[in-house]
mmCIF file of C-alpha atoms in Angstrom:
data_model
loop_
_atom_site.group_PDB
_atom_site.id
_atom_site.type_symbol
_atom_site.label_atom_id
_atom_site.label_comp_id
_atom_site.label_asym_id
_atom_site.label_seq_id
_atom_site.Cartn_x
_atom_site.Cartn_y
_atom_site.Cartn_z
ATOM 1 C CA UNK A 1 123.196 103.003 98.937
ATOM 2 C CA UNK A 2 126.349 101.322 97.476
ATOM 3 C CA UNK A 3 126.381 97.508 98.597
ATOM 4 C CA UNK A 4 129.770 96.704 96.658
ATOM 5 C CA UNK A 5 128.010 97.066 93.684
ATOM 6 C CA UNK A 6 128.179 100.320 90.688
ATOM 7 C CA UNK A 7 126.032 103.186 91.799
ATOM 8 C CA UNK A 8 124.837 103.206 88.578
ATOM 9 C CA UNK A 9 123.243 100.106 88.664
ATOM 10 C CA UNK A 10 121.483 101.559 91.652
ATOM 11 C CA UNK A 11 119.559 104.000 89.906
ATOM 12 C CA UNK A 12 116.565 104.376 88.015
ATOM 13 C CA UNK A 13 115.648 107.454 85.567
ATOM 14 C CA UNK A 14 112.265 108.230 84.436
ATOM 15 C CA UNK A 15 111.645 110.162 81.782
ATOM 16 C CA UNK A 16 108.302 111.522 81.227
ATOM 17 C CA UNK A 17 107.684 112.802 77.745
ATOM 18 C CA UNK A 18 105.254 116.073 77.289
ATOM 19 C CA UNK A 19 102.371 116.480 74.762
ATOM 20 C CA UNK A 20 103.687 120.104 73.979
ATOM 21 C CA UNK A 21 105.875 117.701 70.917
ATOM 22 C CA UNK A 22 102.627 115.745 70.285
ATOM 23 C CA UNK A 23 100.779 119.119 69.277
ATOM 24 C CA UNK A 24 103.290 120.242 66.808
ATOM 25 C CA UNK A 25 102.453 119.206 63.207
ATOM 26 C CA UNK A 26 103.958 115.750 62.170
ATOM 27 C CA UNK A 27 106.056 116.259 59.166
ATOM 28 C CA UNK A 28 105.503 112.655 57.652
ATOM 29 C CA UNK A 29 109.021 112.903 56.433
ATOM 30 C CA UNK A 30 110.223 112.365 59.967
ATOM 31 C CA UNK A 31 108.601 109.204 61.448
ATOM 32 C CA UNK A 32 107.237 110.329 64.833
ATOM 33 C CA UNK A 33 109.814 107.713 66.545
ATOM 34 C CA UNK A 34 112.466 109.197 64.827
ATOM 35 C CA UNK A 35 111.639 112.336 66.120
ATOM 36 C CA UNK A 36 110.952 111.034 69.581
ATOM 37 C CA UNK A 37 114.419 109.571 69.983
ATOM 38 C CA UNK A 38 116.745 112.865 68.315
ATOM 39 C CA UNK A 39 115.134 115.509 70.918
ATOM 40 C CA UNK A 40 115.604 113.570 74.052
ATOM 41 C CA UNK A 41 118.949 112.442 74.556
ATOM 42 C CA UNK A 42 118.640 111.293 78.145
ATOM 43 C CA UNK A 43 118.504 107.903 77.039
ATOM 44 C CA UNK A 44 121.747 107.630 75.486
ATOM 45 C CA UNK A 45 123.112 110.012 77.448
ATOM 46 C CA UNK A 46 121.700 107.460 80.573
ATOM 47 C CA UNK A 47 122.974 104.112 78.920
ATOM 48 C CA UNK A 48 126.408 106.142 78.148
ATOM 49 C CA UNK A 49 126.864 106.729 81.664
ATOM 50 C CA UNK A 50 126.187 103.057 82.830
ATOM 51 C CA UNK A 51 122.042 103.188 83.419
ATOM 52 C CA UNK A 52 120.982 100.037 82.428
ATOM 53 C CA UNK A 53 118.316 100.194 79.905
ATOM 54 C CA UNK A 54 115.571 98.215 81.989
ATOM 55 C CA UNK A 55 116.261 101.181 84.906
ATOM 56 C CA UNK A 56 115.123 103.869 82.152
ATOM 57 C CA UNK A 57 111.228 104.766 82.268
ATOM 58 C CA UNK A 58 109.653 106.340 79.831
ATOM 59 C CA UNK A 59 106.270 107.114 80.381
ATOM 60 C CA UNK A 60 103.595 108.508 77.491
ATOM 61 C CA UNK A 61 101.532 111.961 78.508
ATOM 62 C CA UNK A 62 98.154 112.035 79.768
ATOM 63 C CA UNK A 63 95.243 112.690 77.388
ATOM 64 C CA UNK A 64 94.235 116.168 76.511
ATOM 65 C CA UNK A 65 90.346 118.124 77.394
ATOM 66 C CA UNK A 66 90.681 120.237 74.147
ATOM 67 C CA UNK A 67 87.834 122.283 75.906
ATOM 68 C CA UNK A 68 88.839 122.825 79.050
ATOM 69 C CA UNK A 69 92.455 123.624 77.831
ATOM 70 C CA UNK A 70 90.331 126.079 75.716
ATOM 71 C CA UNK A 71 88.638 127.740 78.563
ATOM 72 C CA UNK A 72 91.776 127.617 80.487
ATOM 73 C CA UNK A 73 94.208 129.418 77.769
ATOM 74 C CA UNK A 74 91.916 131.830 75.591
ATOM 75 C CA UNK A 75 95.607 133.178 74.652
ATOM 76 C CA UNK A 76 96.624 130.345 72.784
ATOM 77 C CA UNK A 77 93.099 130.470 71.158
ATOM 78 C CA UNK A 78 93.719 128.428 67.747
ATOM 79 C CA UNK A 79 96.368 126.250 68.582
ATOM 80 C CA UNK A 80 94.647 123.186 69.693
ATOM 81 C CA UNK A 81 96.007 119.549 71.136
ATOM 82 C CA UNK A 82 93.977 116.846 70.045
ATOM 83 C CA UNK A 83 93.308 114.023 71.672
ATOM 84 C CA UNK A 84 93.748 111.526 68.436
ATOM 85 C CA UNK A 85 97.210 113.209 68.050
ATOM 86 C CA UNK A 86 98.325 112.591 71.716
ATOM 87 C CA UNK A 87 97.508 109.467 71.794
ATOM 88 C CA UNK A 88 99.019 108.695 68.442
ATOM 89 C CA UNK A 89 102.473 110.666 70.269
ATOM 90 C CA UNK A 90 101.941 107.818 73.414
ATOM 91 C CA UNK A 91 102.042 105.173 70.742
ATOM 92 C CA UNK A 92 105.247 106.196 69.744
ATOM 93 C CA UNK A 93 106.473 106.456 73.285
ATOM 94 C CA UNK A 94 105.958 102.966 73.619
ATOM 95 C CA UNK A 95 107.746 102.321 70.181
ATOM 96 C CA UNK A 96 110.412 104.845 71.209
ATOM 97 C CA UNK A 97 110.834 102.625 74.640
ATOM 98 C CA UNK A 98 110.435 99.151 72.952
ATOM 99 C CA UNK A 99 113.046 100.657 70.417
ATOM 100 C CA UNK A 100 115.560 101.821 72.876
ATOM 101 C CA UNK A 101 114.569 98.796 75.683
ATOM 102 C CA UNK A 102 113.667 100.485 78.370
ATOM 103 C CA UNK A 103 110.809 100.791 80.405
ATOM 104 C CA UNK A 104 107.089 101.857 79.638
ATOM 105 C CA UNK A 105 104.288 103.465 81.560
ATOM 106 C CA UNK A 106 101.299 104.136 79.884
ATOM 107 C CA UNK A 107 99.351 107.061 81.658
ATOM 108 C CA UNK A 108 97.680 108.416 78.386
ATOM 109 C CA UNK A 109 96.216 104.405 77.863
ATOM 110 C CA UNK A 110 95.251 103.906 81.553
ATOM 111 C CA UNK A 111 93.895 107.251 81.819
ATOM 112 C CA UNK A 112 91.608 106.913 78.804
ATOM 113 C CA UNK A 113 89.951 103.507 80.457
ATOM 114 C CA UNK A 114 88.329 105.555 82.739
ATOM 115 C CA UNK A 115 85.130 107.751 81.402
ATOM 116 C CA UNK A 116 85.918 110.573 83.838
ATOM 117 C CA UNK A 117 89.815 110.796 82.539
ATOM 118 C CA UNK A 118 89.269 114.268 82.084
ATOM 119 C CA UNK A 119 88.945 114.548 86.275
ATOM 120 C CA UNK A 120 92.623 113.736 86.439
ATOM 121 C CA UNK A 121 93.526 116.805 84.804
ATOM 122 C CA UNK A 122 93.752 120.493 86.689
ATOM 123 C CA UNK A 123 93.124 122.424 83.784
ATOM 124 C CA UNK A 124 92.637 120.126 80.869
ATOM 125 C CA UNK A 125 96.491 119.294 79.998
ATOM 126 C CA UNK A 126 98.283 119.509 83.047
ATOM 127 C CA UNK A 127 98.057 116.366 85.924
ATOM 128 C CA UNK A 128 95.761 117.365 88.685
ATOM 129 C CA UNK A 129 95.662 115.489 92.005
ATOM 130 C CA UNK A 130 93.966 112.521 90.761
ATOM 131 C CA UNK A 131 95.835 112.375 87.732
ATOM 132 C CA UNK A 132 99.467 112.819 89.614
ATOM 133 C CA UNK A 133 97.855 109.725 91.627
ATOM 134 C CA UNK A 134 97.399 107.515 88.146
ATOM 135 C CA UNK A 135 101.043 108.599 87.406
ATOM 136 C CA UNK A 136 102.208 107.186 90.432
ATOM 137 C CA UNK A 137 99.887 104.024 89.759
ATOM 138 C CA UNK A 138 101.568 103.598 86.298
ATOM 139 C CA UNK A 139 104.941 103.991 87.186
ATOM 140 C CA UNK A 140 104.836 102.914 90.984
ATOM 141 C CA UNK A 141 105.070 98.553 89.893
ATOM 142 C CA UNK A 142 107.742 99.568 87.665
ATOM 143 C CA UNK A 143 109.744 101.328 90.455
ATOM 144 C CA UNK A 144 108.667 98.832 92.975
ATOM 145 C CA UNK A 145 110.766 96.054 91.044
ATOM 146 C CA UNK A 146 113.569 97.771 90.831
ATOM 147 C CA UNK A 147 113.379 98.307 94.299
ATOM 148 C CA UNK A 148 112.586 94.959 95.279
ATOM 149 C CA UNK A 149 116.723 93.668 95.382
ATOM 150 C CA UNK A 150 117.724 96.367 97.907
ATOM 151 C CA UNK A 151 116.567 95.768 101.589
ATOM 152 C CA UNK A 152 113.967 98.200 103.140
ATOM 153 C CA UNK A 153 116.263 99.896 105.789
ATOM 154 C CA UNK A 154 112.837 101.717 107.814
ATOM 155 C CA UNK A 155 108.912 100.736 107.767
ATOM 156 C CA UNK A 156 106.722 101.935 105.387
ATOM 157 C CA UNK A 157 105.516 105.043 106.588
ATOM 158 C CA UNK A 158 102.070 103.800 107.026
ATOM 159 C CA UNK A 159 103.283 101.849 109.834
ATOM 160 C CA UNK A 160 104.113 104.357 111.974
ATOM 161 C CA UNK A 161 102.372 106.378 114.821
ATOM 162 C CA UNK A 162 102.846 109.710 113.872
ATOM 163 C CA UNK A 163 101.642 110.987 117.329
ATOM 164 C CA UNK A 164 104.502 108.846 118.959
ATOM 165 C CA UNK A 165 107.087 108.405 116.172
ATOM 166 C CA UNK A 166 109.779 106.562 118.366
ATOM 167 C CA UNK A 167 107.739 103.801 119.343
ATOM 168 C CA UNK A 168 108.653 101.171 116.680
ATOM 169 C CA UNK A 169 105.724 99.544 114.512
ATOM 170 C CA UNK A 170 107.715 96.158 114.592
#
């Protein structure tokens, strides 16, 4: 979809950062940011190659059940992900992206709002269907702007008549 413009300016890279780095122990001596930044070198390696920084989004994890991660994984029996730690990780994401001027979706923040976050979870750390649906409710305005200077070429596929497809909805 070049329209005389970069290609690069045409795209958008999200970057969604796990809570596997917000259960490892926090050596105070490296500021969580810090740390955040070093290991994921997309961003620079994105704004090196022409991304511009408000087409980078970087989007905090989901909350963690510690039980039903428990129940799930009696292997890793010990090693536990707590919730005051992952959300103390999404806090720096937002840093990190405030830092680095990119974009920011907050899943872990919008996720918590609701009393039954731990439904959006399959198996108490990784997305289930409803939370894969708040993930695309996060980051779906974000995309949605930087959609909004390119021309929609076909209808939304809600339009359509799916038991006579060439018929057009306009």
């Amino acid at each position: 979809m070049t329209t005389g413009r970069d290609w690069k300016s045409d795209l958008s890279d999200g970057i969604h950062l796990g809570r596997g780095g917000a259960a490892v122990f926090v050596n105070v001596l490296w500021p969580i940011v810090e740390r955040l930044v070093k290991p994921y070198p997309q961003v620079p390696t994105s704004k090196a190659e022409g991304l511009p920084n408000n087409h980078i989004i970087l989007g905090s994890p989901p909350p963690v059940d510690n039980i039903e991660w428990e129940t799930c994984c009696r292997i890793l029996k010990g090693r536990q992900f707590p919730r005051s730690d992952v959300a103390h990780y999404a806090g720096a994401v937002s840093d990190v992206a405030k830092l680095l001027g990119t974009q920011f979706g907050d899943l872990h923040g919008t996720m918590i709002q609701n009393s039954k976050w731990q439904s959006g979870l399959q198996d108490g750390l990784h997305l289930g269907p409803l939370g894969s649906a708040k993930f695309v409710q996060v980051v779906w305005p974000i995309i949605d702007d930087l959609l909004k200077p390119f021309p929609q070429w076909y209808p939304p596929w809600t339009d359509i008549d799916f038991r006579n497809p060439t018929l057009s909805p306009y």
